[in-house]
Amino acid sequence: MLLITPFFHSLYAQKHNPLLQFLQNNFDSVIVYHRYSAWRTEPHYEIVAKENKRTYAFIYKNPYVYIGAQPGIMKSRLIKEALLFKNTVPDTNRYLVPARVYNEKSDSLWHTLTAADFWNLNDSLGKQNSCNTPGGGIFSSYDAEEVRLFFITRTAIMQKSFYDPEEFDKACSDDINRKKVIAARKAFAYYLTAQF
């Protein structure tokens, strides 16, 4: 039996998050992948859940992220919808949609993700935003994206955070924890597509 102790440090995890609570109450195990940055603070969750040996996938995201050039009234309506999303607490609302799993291989996605043993990774939260390169230099990254993984069971929600994992891996490729997070991102990108 997997025992996970609660660990929160995300804006959305610290305050009551009805979506994460719903997932905890209705599935045996859940893995949530979330990219976060200073310019992207709203939730964008890619979710894989297991219940009674069946695997399910969902995506919770803002469908109005890329509004682009639109005629006046259309643009103002799309901006209004984008602001509505930004002010909506994550929950089982219209932004949570079932995800199509590539070739219906949801069990393959679940196996790929759980084989990485994420709940035992050492995350990079609180560590310096620099590392020593193999050539003796120092690589630094600021104002980049952070990957957050939530591991949810019936008894706990745990979060691991990794700052700019792909760029750090290119510069300082000595961290197995970071490599597993990059593999998770690739697995989610390969297997999941939203149905809208």
Coordinates of C-alpha atoms in Angstrom, one line a residue:
M1 CA 0.0 0.0 0.0
L2 CA 1.3 3.4 -0.9
L3 CA 1.3 5.9 1.9
I4 CA 1.6 9.6 0.9
T5 CA 1.8 12.4 3.3
P6 CA 0.1 15.7 2.3
F7 CA 2.5 18.4 1.0
F8 CA 1.3 21.6 -0.4
H9 CA 3.0 24.7 -1.7
S10 CA 1.0 25.8 -4.8
L11 CA -1.4 28.7 -4.8
Y12 CA -4.1 26.3 -6.0
A13 CA -3.2 23.5 -3.5
Q14 CA -2.9 25.8 -0.5
K15 CA -6.4 27.2 -0.8
H16 CA -9.3 24.8 -1.1
N17 CA -9.2 23.2 -4.5
P18 CA -12.6 21.5 -5.2
L19 CA -11.2 19.8 -8.3
L20 CA -8.3 18.1 -6.5
Q21 CA -10.7 17.2 -3.7
F22 CA -13.2 15.7 -6.2
L23 CA -10.4 13.6 -7.7
Q24 CA -9.3 12.4 -4.3
N25 CA -12.9 11.4 -3.3
N26 CA -13.8 9.6 -6.6
F27 CA -10.6 7.8 -7.8
D28 CA -8.2 5.4 -6.2
S29 CA -5.1 7.1 -7.5
V30 CA -4.5 10.2 -9.6
I31 CA -1.5 11.9 -11.3
V32 CA -2.0 15.5 -12.3
Y33 CA 0.6 17.4 -14.4
H34 CA 0.5 21.2 -14.2
R35 CA 2.8 23.8 -15.8
Y36 CA 3.0 27.0 -13.8
S37 CA 4.9 30.3 -14.4
A38 CA 4.7 34.0 -13.5
W39 CA 2.9 34.6 -16.8
R40 CA 0.7 31.5 -16.6
T41 CA -0.7 31.3 -13.1
E42 CA -4.0 29.8 -14.0
P43 CA -4.5 26.1 -13.7
H44 CA -3.7 23.9 -16.7
Y45 CA -4.1 20.3 -15.5
E46 CA -3.5 17.1 -17.4
I47 CA -5.0 14.3 -15.3
V48 CA -4.8 10.6 -15.4
A49 CA -6.9 8.7 -12.8
K50 CA -7.3 5.1 -11.8
E51 CA -10.5 3.6 -10.4
N52 CA -11.3 -0.1 -10.1
K53 CA -8.5 -1.0 -12.5
R54 CA -9.8 1.4 -15.2
T55 CA -7.8 4.4 -16.3
Y56 CA -9.4 7.7 -17.1
A57 CA -8.0 10.9 -18.5
F58 CA -9.1 14.6 -18.3
I59 CA -7.8 18.0 -19.1
Y60 CA -8.7 21.1 -17.2
K61 CA -7.6 24.3 -19.0
N62 CA -8.5 27.7 -20.3
P63 CA -9.8 27.3 -23.9
Y64 CA -9.3 31.1 -24.4
V65 CA -5.6 31.3 -23.9
Y66 CA -4.7 32.3 -27.5
I67 CA -7.3 34.9 -28.5
G68 CA -5.1 36.6 -31.1
A69 CA -6.4 39.2 -33.6
Q70 CA -10.2 39.2 -33.7
P71 CA -12.9 41.7 -34.7
G72 CA -13.8 44.1 -31.9
I73 CA -16.9 42.6 -30.4
M74 CA -15.6 39.0 -30.8
K75 CA -12.3 39.9 -29.1
S76 CA -14.0 41.6 -26.2
R77 CA -16.3 38.5 -25.7
L78 CA -13.3 36.1 -25.8
I79 CA -11.4 38.3 -23.3
K80 CA -14.5 38.3 -21.0
E81 CA -14.6 34.4 -21.2
A82 CA -10.8 34.3 -20.5
L83 CA -11.3 36.4 -17.4
L84 CA -14.2 34.3 -16.3
F85 CA -11.9 31.2 -16.4
K86 CA -9.2 33.1 -14.5
N87 CA -11.7 33.9 -11.7
T88 CA -13.2 30.4 -11.5
V89 CA -12.0 28.1 -8.8
P90 CA -10.9 24.7 -10.3
D91 CA -13.8 22.2 -10.0
T92 CA -15.9 19.8 -12.1
N93 CA -17.2 22.6 -14.3
R94 CA -17.2 23.2 -18.0
Y95 CA -13.4 23.5 -18.2
L96 CA -12.9 19.9 -17.1
V97 CA -13.2 17.7 -20.2
P98 CA -12.5 14.0 -20.9
A99 CA -9.2 13.7 -22.7
R100 CA -8.8 11.4 -25.7
V101 CA -6.0 9.0 -25.0
Y102 CA -3.9 8.3 -28.1
N103 CA -4.9 4.9 -29.5
E104 CA -6.9 4.3 -26.3
K105 CA -3.7 3.4 -24.5
S106 CA -4.7 4.8 -21.2
D107 CA -3.2 1.8 -19.4
S108 CA 0.1 2.4 -21.2
L109 CA 0.1 6.0 -20.0
W110 CA -0.7 5.0 -16.4
H111 CA 2.1 2.4 -16.5
T112 CA 4.6 4.8 -18.0
L113 CA 3.8 7.4 -15.3
T114 CA 3.7 5.1 -12.3
A115 CA 6.9 3.3 -13.3
A116 CA 8.8 6.5 -12.7
D117 CA 7.9 6.3 -9.0
F118 CA 7.3 10.1 -8.9
W119 CA 6.2 10.2 -5.3
N120 CA 9.7 9.3 -4.2
L121 CA 11.4 12.0 -6.4
N122 CA 13.4 14.8 -4.8
D123 CA 11.9 18.0 -6.2
S124 CA 13.7 21.2 -6.9
L125 CA 11.5 23.6 -4.9
G126 CA 13.5 25.9 -2.8
K127 CA 16.8 25.0 -4.5
Q128 CA 18.9 27.6 -6.3
N129 CA 18.0 28.5 -9.8
S130 CA 21.5 27.6 -11.0
C131 CA 23.7 24.5 -11.4
N132 CA 27.3 23.7 -12.2
T133 CA 27.8 22.6 -15.9
P134 CA 30.1 19.7 -16.8
G135 CA 32.5 22.3 -18.4
G136 CA 32.9 24.0 -15.0
G137 CA 30.5 26.9 -15.7
I138 CA 27.4 28.0 -14.0
F139 CA 24.0 27.8 -15.6
S140 CA 21.2 30.0 -14.2
S141 CA 17.5 30.3 -15.1
Y142 CA 15.0 32.9 -13.8
D143 CA 11.4 33.7 -14.7
A144 CA 10.9 30.3 -16.3
E145 CA 8.2 27.6 -16.1
E146 CA 7.8 25.3 -13.2
V147 CA 6.4 21.8 -13.6
R148 CA 4.1 20.6 -10.7
L149 CA 3.1 17.0 -10.3
F150 CA 0.2 16.2 -7.9
F151 CA -0.1 12.6 -6.6
I152 CA -3.5 11.9 -5.2
T153 CA -4.8 8.9 -3.3
R154 CA -7.9 8.5 -1.1
T155 CA -5.9 9.5 1.9
A156 CA -3.5 12.3 0.7
I157 CA -2.5 14.8 -1.9
M158 CA 1.3 15.3 -2.5
Q159 CA 3.0 17.8 -4.8
K160 CA 6.4 17.8 -6.3
S161 CA 7.8 20.9 -8.2
F162 CA 10.6 21.1 -10.7
Y163 CA 11.8 24.5 -11.9
D164 CA 12.6 24.7 -15.7
P165 CA 13.5 21.0 -15.9
E166 CA 14.3 20.8 -19.6
E167 CA 16.7 23.7 -19.7
F168 CA 18.4 22.6 -16.5
D169 CA 18.7 19.1 -18.0
K170 CA 20.4 20.5 -21.1
A171 CA 22.9 22.4 -19.1
C172 CA 23.4 20.1 -16.1
S173 CA 22.2 16.6 -17.1
D174 CA 23.1 14.8 -13.9
D175 CA 19.7 14.7 -12.1
I176 CA 17.6 11.5 -12.5
N177 CA 14.7 13.2 -10.8
R178 CA 14.6 15.9 -13.5
K179 CA 14.8 13.3 -16.3
K180 CA 11.8 11.5 -14.9
V181 CA 9.8 14.7 -14.9
I182 CA 10.7 15.4 -18.5
A183 CA 9.7 11.8 -19.4
A184 CA 6.3 12.5 -17.7
R185 CA 5.8 15.7 -19.8
K186 CA 6.6 13.7 -22.9
A187 CA 4.2 10.9 -21.9
F188 CA 1.4 13.4 -21.3
A189 CA 2.1 15.2 -24.6
Y190 CA 2.2 11.9 -26.5
Y191 CA -0.9 10.3 -25.1
L192 CA -3.4 13.0 -24.3
T193 CA -5.4 15.4 -26.4
A194 CA -8.4 17.5 -25.3
Q195 CA -11.7 16.7 -27.0
F196 CA -12.4 20.4 -27.8

